GROMACS .gro file of C-alpha atoms in nm:
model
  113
    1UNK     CA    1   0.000   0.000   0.000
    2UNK     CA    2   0.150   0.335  -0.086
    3UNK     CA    3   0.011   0.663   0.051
    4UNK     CA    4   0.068   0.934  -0.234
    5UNK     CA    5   0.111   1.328  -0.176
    6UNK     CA    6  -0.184   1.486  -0.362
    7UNK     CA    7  -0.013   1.761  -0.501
    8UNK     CA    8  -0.055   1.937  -0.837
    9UNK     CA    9   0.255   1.998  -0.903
   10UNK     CA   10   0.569   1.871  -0.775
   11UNK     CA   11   0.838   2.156  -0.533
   12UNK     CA   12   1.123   2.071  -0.364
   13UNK     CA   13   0.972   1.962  -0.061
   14UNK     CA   14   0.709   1.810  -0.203
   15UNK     CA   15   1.002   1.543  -0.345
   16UNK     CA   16   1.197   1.502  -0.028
   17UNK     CA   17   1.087   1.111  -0.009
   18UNK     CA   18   1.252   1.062  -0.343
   19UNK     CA   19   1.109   0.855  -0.623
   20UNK     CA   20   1.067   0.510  -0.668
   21UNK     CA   21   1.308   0.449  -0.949
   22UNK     CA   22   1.635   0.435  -0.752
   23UNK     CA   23   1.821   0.682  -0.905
   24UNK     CA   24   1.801   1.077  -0.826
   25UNK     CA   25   1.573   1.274  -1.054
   26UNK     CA   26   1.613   1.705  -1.102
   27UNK     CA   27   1.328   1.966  -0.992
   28UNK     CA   28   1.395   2.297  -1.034
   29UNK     CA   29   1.757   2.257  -1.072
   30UNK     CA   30   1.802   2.067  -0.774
   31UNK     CA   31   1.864   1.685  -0.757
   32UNK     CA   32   1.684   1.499  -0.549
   33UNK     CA   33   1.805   1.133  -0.418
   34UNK     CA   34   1.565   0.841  -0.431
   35UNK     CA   35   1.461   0.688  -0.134
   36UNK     CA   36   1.678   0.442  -0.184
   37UNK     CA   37   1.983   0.602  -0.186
   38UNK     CA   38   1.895   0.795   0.160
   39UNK     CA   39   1.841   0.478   0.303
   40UNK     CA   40   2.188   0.375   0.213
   41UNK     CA   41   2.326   0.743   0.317
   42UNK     CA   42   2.150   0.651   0.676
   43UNK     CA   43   2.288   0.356   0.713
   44UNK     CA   44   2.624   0.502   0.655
   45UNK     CA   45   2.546   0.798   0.928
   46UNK     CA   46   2.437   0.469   1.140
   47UNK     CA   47   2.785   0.310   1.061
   48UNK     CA   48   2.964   0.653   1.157
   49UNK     CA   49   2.778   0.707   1.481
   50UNK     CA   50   2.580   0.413   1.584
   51UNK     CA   51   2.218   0.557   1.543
   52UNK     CA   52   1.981   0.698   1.291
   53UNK     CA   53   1.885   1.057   1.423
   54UNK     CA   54   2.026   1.251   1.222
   55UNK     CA   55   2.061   1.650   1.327
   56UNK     CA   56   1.839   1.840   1.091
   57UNK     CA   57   2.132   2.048   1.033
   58UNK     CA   58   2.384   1.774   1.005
   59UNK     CA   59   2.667   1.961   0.901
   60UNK     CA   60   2.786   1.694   0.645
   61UNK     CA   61   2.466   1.660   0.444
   62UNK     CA   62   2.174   1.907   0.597
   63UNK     CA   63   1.962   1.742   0.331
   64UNK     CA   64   1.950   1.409   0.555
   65UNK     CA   65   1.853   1.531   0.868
   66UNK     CA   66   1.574   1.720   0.669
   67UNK     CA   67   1.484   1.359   0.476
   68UNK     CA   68   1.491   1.207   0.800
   69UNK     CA   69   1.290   1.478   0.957
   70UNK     CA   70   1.019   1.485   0.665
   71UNK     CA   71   0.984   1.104   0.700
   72UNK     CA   72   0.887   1.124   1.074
   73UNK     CA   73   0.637   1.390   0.965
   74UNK     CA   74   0.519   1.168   0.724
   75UNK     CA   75   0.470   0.885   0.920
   76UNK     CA   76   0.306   1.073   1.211
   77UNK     CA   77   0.029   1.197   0.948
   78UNK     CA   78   0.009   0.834   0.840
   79UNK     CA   79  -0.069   0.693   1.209
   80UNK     CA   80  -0.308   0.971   1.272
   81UNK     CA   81  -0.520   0.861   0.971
   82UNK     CA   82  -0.411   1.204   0.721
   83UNK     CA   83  -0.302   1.212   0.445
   84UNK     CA   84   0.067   1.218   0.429
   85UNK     CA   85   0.285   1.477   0.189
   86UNK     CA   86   0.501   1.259   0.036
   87UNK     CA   87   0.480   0.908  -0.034
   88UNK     CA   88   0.577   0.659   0.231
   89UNK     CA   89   0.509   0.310   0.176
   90UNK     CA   90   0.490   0.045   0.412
   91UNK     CA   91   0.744  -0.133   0.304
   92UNK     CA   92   0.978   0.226   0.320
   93UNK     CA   93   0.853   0.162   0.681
   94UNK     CA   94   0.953  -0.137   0.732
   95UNK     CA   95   1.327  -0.088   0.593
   96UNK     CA   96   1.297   0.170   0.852
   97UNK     CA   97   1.236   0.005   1.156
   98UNK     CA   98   1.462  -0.298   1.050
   99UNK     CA   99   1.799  -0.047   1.047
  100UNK     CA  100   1.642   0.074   1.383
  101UNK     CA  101   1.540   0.407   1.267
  102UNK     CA  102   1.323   0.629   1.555
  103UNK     CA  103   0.928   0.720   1.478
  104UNK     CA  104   0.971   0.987   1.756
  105UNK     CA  105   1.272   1.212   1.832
  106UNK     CA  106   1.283   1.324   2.196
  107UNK     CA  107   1.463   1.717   2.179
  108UNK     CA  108   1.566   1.809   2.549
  109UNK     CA  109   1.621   2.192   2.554
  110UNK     CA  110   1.902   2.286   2.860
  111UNK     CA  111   1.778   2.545   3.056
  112UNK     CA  112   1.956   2.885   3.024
  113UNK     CA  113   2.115   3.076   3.310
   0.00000   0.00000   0.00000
């Protein structure tokens, strides 16, 4: 089962799941990796560090920790029965959870002085 973005036309963050075709694709002058091939760049940030939560502003590819960060977003729409942005299929999900990627980032704030 696939849930699809309804969109009418497609914008960079519209894309950020990448396509289904393994291979990067252009929009608006911008290539965009398939999900595929951010699945293999997480599992070599999970190699490097020993987890999958990626910094949104990962200094060494931003665009990850936004992917990753889009995905959750996705998947929370999912579980709450709307209709996700970009396309996450269940088995997307399932590669996932099986390289132990986390549904739900906790971000603790340290208070100030």
């Amino acid at each position: 089962e696939l849930i699809r973005q309804q969109t009418t036309s497609t914008t960079a963050t519209q894309s950020t799941m990448g396509n289904r075709t393994g291979r990067a694709h252009s929009v608006a002058g911008k290539t965009w990796k398939s999900f595929d091939e951010r699945l293999r760049d997480l599992i070599k940030f999970k190699k490097k560090f020993g987890h999958c939560n990626v910094p949104r502003k990962f200094v060494e590819d931003q665009s990850l920790g936004s992917w990753c960060n889009n995905v959750r977003f996705s998947y929370k729409q999912i579980k709450e029965g709307k209709q996700p942005h970009n396309t996450l299929s269940t088995e997307d999900i399932r590669r996932l959870d099986n390289i132990g990627f986390q549904w739900r980032v906790r971000q603790f704030k340290t208070p100030r002085s």
